Coordinates of C-alpha atoms in Angstrom, one line a residue:
M168 CA -49.8 107.8 -118.2
E169 CA -48.6 106.0 -114.4
F170 CA -45.1 105.0 -113.5
I171 CA -44.7 102.4 -110.6
E172 CA -41.7 103.7 -108.6
G173 CA -40.8 101.3 -105.4
V174 CA -43.4 100.3 -102.1
K175 CA -43.7 104.3 -100.4
A176 CA -44.8 104.0 -96.6
K177 CA -48.3 103.9 -95.8
E178 CA -50.2 106.5 -93.0
T179 CA -50.8 103.8 -91.2
I180 CA -47.8 102.4 -88.6
G181 CA -46.6 98.3 -87.1
I182 CA -46.3 97.4 -83.8
R183 CA -42.5 97.7 -84.0
S184 CA -42.9 100.8 -85.1
V185 CA -44.6 102.4 -81.6
M186 CA -42.5 100.0 -79.5
D187 CA -39.5 103.7 -80.3
G188 CA -41.0 105.2 -78.3
T189 CA -41.1 108.8 -80.8
H190 CA -45.3 107.5 -81.0
M191 CA -45.9 107.9 -77.2
G192 CA -49.3 109.8 -76.3
K193 CA -49.2 110.6 -80.9
T194 CA -52.4 110.0 -82.6
V195 CA -51.6 107.0 -84.9
S196 CA -53.6 104.7 -87.4
M197 CA -53.3 100.5 -87.6
T198 CA -54.7 98.1 -89.6
G199 CA -55.4 94.7 -88.2
A200 CA -57.8 92.3 -87.6
V201 CA -60.2 92.7 -85.0
H202 CA -58.9 88.7 -82.7
T203 CA -61.5 89.7 -79.8
I204 CA -63.5 92.1 -78.0
R205 CA -64.1 92.6 -74.3
D206 CA -67.3 94.5 -73.5
M207 CA -67.1 96.1 -69.8
G208 CA -69.6 97.9 -70.3
E209 CA -68.3 101.9 -70.4
V210 CA -65.7 101.0 -71.6
A211 CA -64.0 97.9 -73.6
F212 CA -60.2 96.1 -75.1
V213 CA -60.6 95.2 -79.0
I214 CA -57.5 93.2 -79.2
L215 CA -55.8 93.9 -82.5
R216 CA -54.6 90.9 -84.6
K217 CA -50.7 91.6 -86.2
A218 CA -48.9 89.5 -87.8
E219 CA -46.4 90.9 -85.4
G220 CA -48.0 90.2 -82.7
L221 CA -51.7 91.6 -80.2
V222 CA -52.1 95.3 -79.4
Q223 CA -54.6 96.6 -76.7
C224 CA -56.8 98.9 -78.4
V225 CA -59.0 101.2 -75.4
Y226 CA -62.7 101.1 -76.5
E227 CA -65.1 103.8 -74.5
E228 CA -68.5 105.4 -74.5
G229 CA -69.6 108.4 -76.5
T230 CA -65.4 109.3 -77.9
T231 CA -65.2 106.1 -79.9
E232 CA -67.0 107.1 -83.1
L233 CA -68.6 103.7 -84.1
D234 CA -71.8 101.7 -82.0
L235 CA -69.5 98.4 -80.6
K236 CA -72.2 96.0 -80.7
S237 CA -71.7 96.2 -84.9
L238 CA -68.2 95.5 -84.7
K239 CA -67.8 92.1 -85.2
E240 CA -64.9 89.4 -84.8
E241 CA -62.1 88.7 -87.4
S242 CA -63.2 92.2 -89.1
A243 CA -60.3 94.1 -90.9
V244 CA -60.1 97.4 -89.2
E245 CA -58.7 100.3 -89.5
V246 CA -58.0 102.0 -85.9
T247 CA -56.7 106.6 -84.8
G248 CA -57.0 106.7 -81.4
V249 CA -53.9 108.0 -79.4
V250 CA -51.2 105.8 -78.6
E251 CA -50.6 105.3 -74.3
A252 CA -48.0 103.3 -71.9
E253 CA -49.8 100.0 -70.3
K254 CA -47.1 97.8 -68.4
R255 CA -50.2 95.2 -68.6
A256 CA -50.9 95.1 -72.4
P257 CA -49.5 93.4 -74.8
H258 CA -46.0 95.0 -75.6
G259 CA -46.5 97.8 -73.4
F260 CA -49.1 100.2 -74.6
E261 CA -52.6 100.7 -75.4
I262 CA -55.0 102.7 -78.6
R263 CA -57.0 104.8 -77.1
L264 CA -59.8 104.5 -79.9
R265 CA -60.9 108.0 -81.3
T266 CA -61.5 105.7 -85.0
I267 CA -62.3 102.9 -86.0
R268 CA -62.8 102.4 -89.2
V269 CA -64.3 98.2 -91.2
L270 CA -62.3 97.2 -94.1
S271 CA -64.1 93.8 -94.1
E272 CA -66.3 91.1 -92.7
P273 CA -66.7 87.7 -91.5
A274 CA -69.9 86.0 -93.2
E275 CA -70.5 83.6 -90.6
V276 CA -69.2 83.7 -86.6
L277 CA -65.9 81.5 -86.5
P278 CA -66.7 78.1 -85.8
I279 CA -63.4 77.6 -82.9
A280 CA -62.6 79.8 -80.3
V281 CA -59.2 81.5 -82.2
S282 CA -58.7 84.0 -79.9
K283 CA -58.5 81.7 -76.4
W284 CA -55.3 80.9 -75.6
K285 CA -55.5 77.0 -75.8
M286 CA -58.5 76.4 -78.7
N287 CA -59.1 72.8 -76.5
T288 CA -60.2 71.3 -79.8
S289 CA -59.0 68.4 -81.2
L290 CA -55.7 67.9 -83.9
E291 CA -58.8 66.3 -86.4
T292 CA -60.6 69.6 -85.4
K293 CA -58.0 72.0 -85.8
L294 CA -56.3 70.8 -89.3
A295 CA -59.9 69.9 -91.3
L296 CA -60.6 73.9 -89.9
R297 CA -56.8 74.6 -90.4
P298 CA -57.3 78.6 -92.3
V299 CA -59.2 79.4 -89.2
S300 CA -57.6 77.4 -86.4
L301 CA -53.8 79.4 -87.8
R302 CA -55.0 82.5 -86.9
N303 CA -54.6 81.2 -82.9
V304 CA -51.8 83.3 -82.1
R305 CA -50.1 79.9 -80.5
E306 CA -50.7 77.9 -84.2
R307 CA -48.9 81.2 -85.7
A308 CA -46.2 81.0 -83.3
K309 CA -44.9 78.0 -84.1
F310 CA -45.2 78.6 -88.0
K311 CA -42.6 81.5 -86.9
L312 CA -40.0 80.0 -85.4
Q313 CA -40.0 77.8 -87.5
E314 CA -39.7 80.5 -90.0
G315 CA -36.2 81.7 -87.9
I316 CA -35.1 77.1 -88.4
V317 CA -34.9 78.1 -92.3
R318 CA -33.7 81.2 -92.1
G319 CA -31.0 80.1 -90.4
F320 CA -29.8 77.2 -91.9
R321 CA -30.4 80.0 -95.1
D322 CA -28.3 82.4 -93.7
Y323 CA -24.9 79.5 -92.6
L324 CA -24.6 78.2 -95.6
Q325 CA -24.6 81.3 -97.3
S326 CA -22.2 82.4 -94.7
Q327 CA -20.0 79.0 -95.4
G328 CA -19.7 79.1 -99.9
F329 CA -22.8 77.7 -100.1
T330 CA -25.2 78.0 -103.3
E331 CA -28.6 78.1 -103.1
I332 CA -30.3 75.8 -106.5
H333 CA -34.1 74.2 -107.1
T334 CA -34.0 71.2 -108.3
P335 CA -37.1 69.4 -110.2
K336 CA -39.9 67.6 -107.8
I337 CA -40.9 65.9 -111.5
V338 CA -38.8 63.3 -112.7
A339 CA -38.2 60.6 -114.1
R340 CA -37.7 57.7 -111.2
G341 CA -37.1 57.9 -107.0
A342 CA -33.9 58.5 -105.9
E343 CA -34.1 56.6 -103.0
G344 CA -35.7 53.1 -104.7
G345 CA -39.1 51.2 -103.5
S346 CA -42.4 51.3 -103.7
N347 CA -42.9 54.6 -102.0
V348 CA -43.1 57.1 -105.1
F349 CA -46.3 58.7 -106.2
R350 CA -46.8 57.8 -110.1
L351 CA -47.4 59.9 -112.9
D352 CA -49.1 59.9 -116.0
Y353 CA -46.5 62.6 -117.3
F354 CA -47.8 63.1 -121.6
G355 CA -47.6 59.1 -122.8
K356 CA -44.2 59.1 -120.3
K357 CA -44.3 57.1 -116.9
A358 CA -43.1 60.2 -113.9
E359 CA -42.8 60.6 -109.9
L360 CA -42.7 62.9 -107.6
G361 CA -39.7 63.1 -106.2
Q362 CA -39.3 61.5 -102.8
S363 CA -35.4 63.4 -102.9
P364 CA -33.7 66.2 -104.4
Q365 CA -29.6 63.8 -103.8
F366 CA -29.5 63.0 -108.3
Y367 CA -30.1 66.7 -109.0
K368 CA -27.0 68.0 -105.6
Q369 CA -25.4 65.5 -106.7
T370 CA -24.9 66.9 -109.9
M371 CA -24.4 70.7 -108.7
V372 CA -21.8 69.4 -106.6
G373 CA -19.9 69.5 -109.6
V374 CA -20.8 73.3 -110.5
F375 CA -21.1 75.0 -107.9
D376 CA -18.8 72.5 -105.3
R377 CA -21.5 73.4 -102.4
V378 CA -25.1 73.7 -102.8
Y379 CA -28.1 73.5 -100.3
E380 CA -32.2 73.7 -101.4
V381 CA -35.4 74.4 -98.7
A382 CA -38.2 72.4 -101.3
P383 CA -40.8 69.9 -100.7
V384 CA -39.7 66.5 -100.6
F385 CA -42.8 62.9 -101.6
R386 CA -43.1 60.1 -99.6
A387 CA -46.4 57.0 -100.9
E388 CA -45.3 55.6 -97.7
K389 CA -48.8 54.2 -95.9
H390 CA -47.7 55.1 -93.2
N391 CA -50.5 56.9 -91.0
T392 CA -48.4 57.7 -87.6
T393 CA -47.5 61.0 -85.8
R394 CA -44.1 60.3 -87.3
H395 CA -45.3 60.3 -91.1
L396 CA -45.9 62.8 -94.2
N397 CA -46.3 61.8 -97.7
E398 CA -45.5 65.5 -98.5
Y399 CA -43.0 67.5 -96.6
M400 CA -40.3 70.0 -96.3
G401 CA -36.6 69.5 -96.8
L402 CA -33.4 71.1 -96.1
D403 CA -30.7 69.6 -98.2
F404 CA -27.1 70.6 -98.6
E405 CA -24.2 68.5 -101.0
M406 CA -20.9 69.3 -100.1
G407 CA -17.9 68.5 -102.1
Y408 CA -14.3 68.2 -101.6
I409 CA -15.3 67.0 -97.7
D410 CA -11.8 64.8 -96.2
G411 CA -14.7 62.8 -94.8
F412 CA -18.3 62.2 -94.1
E413 CA -17.4 63.5 -90.6
D414 CA -17.0 67.9 -92.0
V415 CA -20.4 67.0 -92.8
M416 CA -22.3 66.9 -89.9
A417 CA -20.1 69.2 -88.3
M418 CA -22.1 71.4 -91.1
E419 CA -25.1 71.0 -89.6
T420 CA -23.6 70.9 -85.7
G421 CA -22.5 74.5 -87.4
A422 CA -25.7 74.9 -88.8
L423 CA -27.2 73.9 -85.8
Q424 CA -25.7 76.2 -83.7
Y425 CA -26.2 79.6 -86.1
I426 CA -30.2 78.8 -85.4
M427 CA -31.1 78.8 -81.7
R428 CA -28.8 81.7 -81.8
L429 CA -30.7 82.8 -84.2
L430 CA -34.3 81.3 -82.6
K431 CA -32.9 83.5 -79.2
E432 CA -32.3 86.6 -80.6
E433 CA -34.4 88.0 -82.7
Y434 CA -38.0 85.8 -81.6
G435 CA -37.7 85.4 -78.0
K436 CA -41.4 86.8 -78.3
E437 CA -42.3 83.1 -79.4
L438 CA -40.4 81.1 -77.1
E439 CA -42.6 82.4 -74.5
L440 CA -45.4 82.4 -76.0
L441 CA -44.7 78.7 -76.6
D442 CA -42.0 77.7 -73.8
V443 CA -40.0 76.0 -75.4
T444 CA -36.5 75.9 -73.6
L445 CA -33.6 76.4 -76.9
P446 CA -31.3 72.9 -76.7
D447 CA -27.4 73.4 -75.6
V448 CA -26.3 72.4 -79.1
E449 CA -22.3 73.4 -78.5
K450 CA -21.3 70.1 -79.0
I451 CA -23.4 67.1 -80.9
P452 CA -22.3 62.7 -79.7
A453 CA -21.8 60.8 -82.7
V454 CA -21.8 56.7 -81.8
R455 CA -21.4 53.9 -84.5
F456 CA -24.7 51.8 -85.1
S457 CA -24.0 49.1 -83.4
K458 CA -22.7 50.3 -80.5
A459 CA -25.6 52.3 -79.7
K460 CA -28.0 49.0 -80.4
E461 CA -25.3 47.8 -77.3
L462 CA -25.5 50.1 -75.2
V463 CA -29.3 50.6 -75.4
A464 CA -29.2 47.0 -75.0
E465 CA -27.0 46.5 -71.9
K466 CA -28.7 49.5 -70.1
Y467 CA -33.0 49.3 -70.8
N468 CA -32.7 45.5 -71.0
R469 CA -33.6 44.8 -74.5
K470 CA -33.5 43.0 -76.6
I471 CA -31.7 43.4 -80.1
R472 CA -34.1 42.3 -82.9
N473 CA -32.7 43.7 -86.3
P474 CA -29.2 44.2 -86.6
Y475 CA -29.7 46.0 -89.7
D476 CA -32.1 48.6 -88.9
L477 CA -32.9 51.3 -86.0
E478 CA -36.8 50.4 -84.9
P479 CA -39.1 54.0 -83.0
E480 CA -38.4 52.3 -79.6
E481 CA -34.4 51.9 -80.1
E482 CA -34.5 55.5 -81.2
A483 CA -36.5 56.3 -78.5
L484 CA -34.1 54.7 -76.5
I485 CA -31.4 56.3 -77.7
G486 CA -31.9 59.7 -77.4
R487 CA -32.6 59.4 -73.8
Y488 CA -29.4 57.1 -73.7
F489 CA -27.8 60.0 -74.3
K490 CA -29.6 62.2 -72.3
E491 CA -28.6 60.7 -69.0
E492 CA -25.7 60.4 -70.6
Y493 CA -23.9 63.1 -71.2
G494 CA -26.8 65.3 -70.9
S495 CA -27.1 66.1 -75.3
D496 CA -30.7 66.0 -76.2
F497 CA -28.9 65.1 -80.4
V498 CA -27.1 62.0 -81.1
F499 CA -25.1 61.2 -84.8
V500 CA -25.8 57.7 -85.3
T501 CA -22.8 57.4 -87.9
H502 CA -21.9 54.2 -89.9
Y503 CA -25.7 52.7 -91.1
P504 CA -25.0 48.9 -92.2
T505 CA -24.8 49.1 -95.9
K506 CA -28.3 46.9 -97.4
K507 CA -30.2 49.4 -95.4
R508 CA -28.0 53.1 -97.8
P509 CA -29.4 53.7 -100.3
F510 CA -26.5 52.7 -103.6
Y511 CA -25.0 56.3 -103.8
A512 CA -24.0 55.3 -99.6
M513 CA -20.2 55.1 -99.5
D514 CA -18.9 52.0 -98.2
D515 CA -16.4 51.8 -95.3
P516 CA -12.7 50.9 -96.3
E517 CA -12.8 49.0 -93.5
D518 CA -15.8 47.0 -93.5
G519 CA -18.3 47.4 -96.1
K520 CA -21.0 46.0 -94.6
F521 CA -21.3 49.2 -93.4
T522 CA -21.6 52.5 -94.9
L523 CA -20.1 56.5 -94.1
S524 CA -23.2 57.7 -93.0
F525 CA -25.3 58.9 -90.4
D526 CA -28.7 59.4 -88.3
L527 CA -28.8 63.1 -86.2
L528 CA -31.9 61.8 -83.9
F529 CA -33.1 64.5 -81.6
K530 CA -35.5 63.5 -78.8
G531 CA -34.9 59.7 -80.1
L532 CA -36.5 60.8 -83.2
E533 CA -34.6 60.5 -86.2
V534 CA -34.7 64.4 -88.2
T535 CA -32.5 63.9 -90.5
T536 CA -30.2 61.7 -92.6
G537 CA -26.6 61.8 -94.6
G538 CA -23.9 60.5 -95.3
Q539 CA -20.2 60.6 -97.9
R540 CA -21.7 59.4 -101.7
I541 CA -19.3 57.0 -103.7
H542 CA -17.9 60.6 -106.6
D543 CA -16.4 56.9 -108.8
Y544 CA -17.7 56.1 -111.8
H545 CA -16.3 52.2 -112.0
E546 CA -16.9 52.2 -107.9
I547 CA -20.9 53.0 -108.6
V548 CA -21.8 51.4 -111.5
R549 CA -20.3 47.8 -109.4
K550 CA -22.8 48.6 -106.5
M551 CA -25.4 48.5 -108.5
E552 CA -24.7 46.2 -110.9
S553 CA -24.2 44.1 -107.9
R554 CA -27.6 45.1 -106.1
G555 CA -29.1 43.9 -109.8
M556 CA -29.9 48.0 -110.7
D557 CA -29.4 48.9 -114.8
P558 CA -26.3 51.6 -114.6
A559 CA -28.8 52.2 -118.5
D560 CA -31.8 53.3 -116.3
I561 CA -29.9 56.2 -114.6
E562 CA -27.6 57.5 -117.0
S563 CA -27.7 61.4 -117.1
Y564 CA -26.8 60.2 -113.0
L565 CA -24.2 58.4 -113.4
M566 CA -22.9 61.2 -116.2
I567 CA -21.8 63.6 -113.3
F568 CA -19.4 60.2 -112.2
K569 CA -18.2 59.4 -115.6
Y570 CA -16.8 63.0 -116.5
G571 CA -15.3 63.7 -112.6
M572 CA -16.2 64.2 -108.9
P573 CA -15.1 65.3 -106.5
P574 CA -15.0 63.8 -103.0
H575 CA -18.5 64.4 -101.4
G576 CA -21.6 63.6 -99.1
G577 CA -25.2 65.6 -97.9
L578 CA -27.5 65.6 -96.1
G579 CA -31.1 66.0 -96.1
I580 CA -33.7 67.4 -91.6
G581 CA -37.1 66.8 -92.2
L582 CA -38.2 70.3 -91.5
E583 CA -41.6 68.8 -89.4
R584 CA -39.7 66.7 -87.1
L585 CA -37.1 69.4 -85.9
T586 CA -40.0 72.2 -85.7
M587 CA -42.1 69.3 -83.5
R588 CA -39.3 68.0 -81.5
L589 CA -38.1 71.8 -81.1
L590 CA -41.4 72.5 -80.3
D591 CA -42.0 68.4 -77.8
E592 CA -45.4 68.2 -79.1
S593 CA -46.2 64.8 -79.8
N594 CA -47.1 64.7 -83.6
V595 CA -45.6 65.8 -87.1
R596 CA -48.5 67.3 -87.9
E597 CA -48.7 69.9 -85.2
T598 CA -45.5 71.6 -87.2
S599 CA -46.8 71.3 -91.0
L600 CA -49.1 74.3 -92.1
F601 CA -51.1 72.0 -94.0
P602 CA -50.1 68.6 -93.8
R603 CA -50.8 65.8 -96.1
D604 CA -50.9 62.2 -94.6
V605 CA -53.0 59.0 -96.3
T606 CA -55.2 60.3 -95.4
R607 CA -56.0 64.2 -95.6
L608 CA -55.9 66.1 -99.7
E609 CA -58.1 69.3 -97.8
P610 CA -56.9 72.5 -96.9

């Protein structure tokens, strides 16, 4: 009988273990992929790629027990050698090789040069060869930073008394309404892929007061633009017992402050690699929707064409205005028109044409939508009926209001858009591991 007793320490070590200084001058073993080979004659540099970064290994003819010509890039290997200090090498050390044990070999030569600093290939090629292109150190660094964003979001909300939840993505109907839904045949019943966890987030406010979720969101939009995806990761939260939608904006500001501190403290290598300057989020300006339109119309001599929504060009100009006037990369645009917000958005009691809602723009791109929700049963039914909606269609959702709900609000952040703006990328597909758009379903 054999018993598994948990993870045991391996004989091979990682980069962090070497960097603590205790292995200098000692023989170590390390695994990794052969990122590139630079043959200088009697000496060669074999660069290993590990999750933590690159490791320089020195091959010396007659000393290392392997014919260098037999070693292929992207082979998985285990190397053994002596650790020596080397300021010019990544992480300040190198391994003087004694042995190289090949664990596996590629069947074919790489179709693109992932070992180059920049692959100098088109976005379409990178996406078509995504399983390979992601091995490039700069490509990997994007998604390491994205990990830090999600980690910071989770950690901060946990510290603020939020509970993480997991809601269904196969739903009877979309929370946002409209036609941009993926329809499914669910054992003979009509179903959809969830546009938002909105109904379930609100439901769980009645259970845990404060909840959050990190999960995919699906939108059947036929826009083939640089800012749209048909599946993206939503960072959502909902909070009860609020005094106003300003509490939601304050919570997001706190989360962004925590995320930026975390990235600065623990993701410095990736920030340097991608030449990222973190934005200042000590305070974020807020402006009413109608006022924002007036400001950019006046300063940039742009006619207001759509009084009920922000066009992409307007968003960009609003971002530019607040960068120029206040030095802020972020701006909250508040009090969106009622006709452009979902039925559950609470109307402004001072002017029912507007809602207690907001978008957060980051360098002129909407990355967040949020606001205060209606919590009174009779009020939400009245608003549905005024829009020609049948309350019986979402009876299970209305149940939460029928049996009592606190004042509450929340938001949804688009992870890929937030990452895109942080990295100053021009296309949201650059910050999606395996993007889904109107033309791409693979890889």
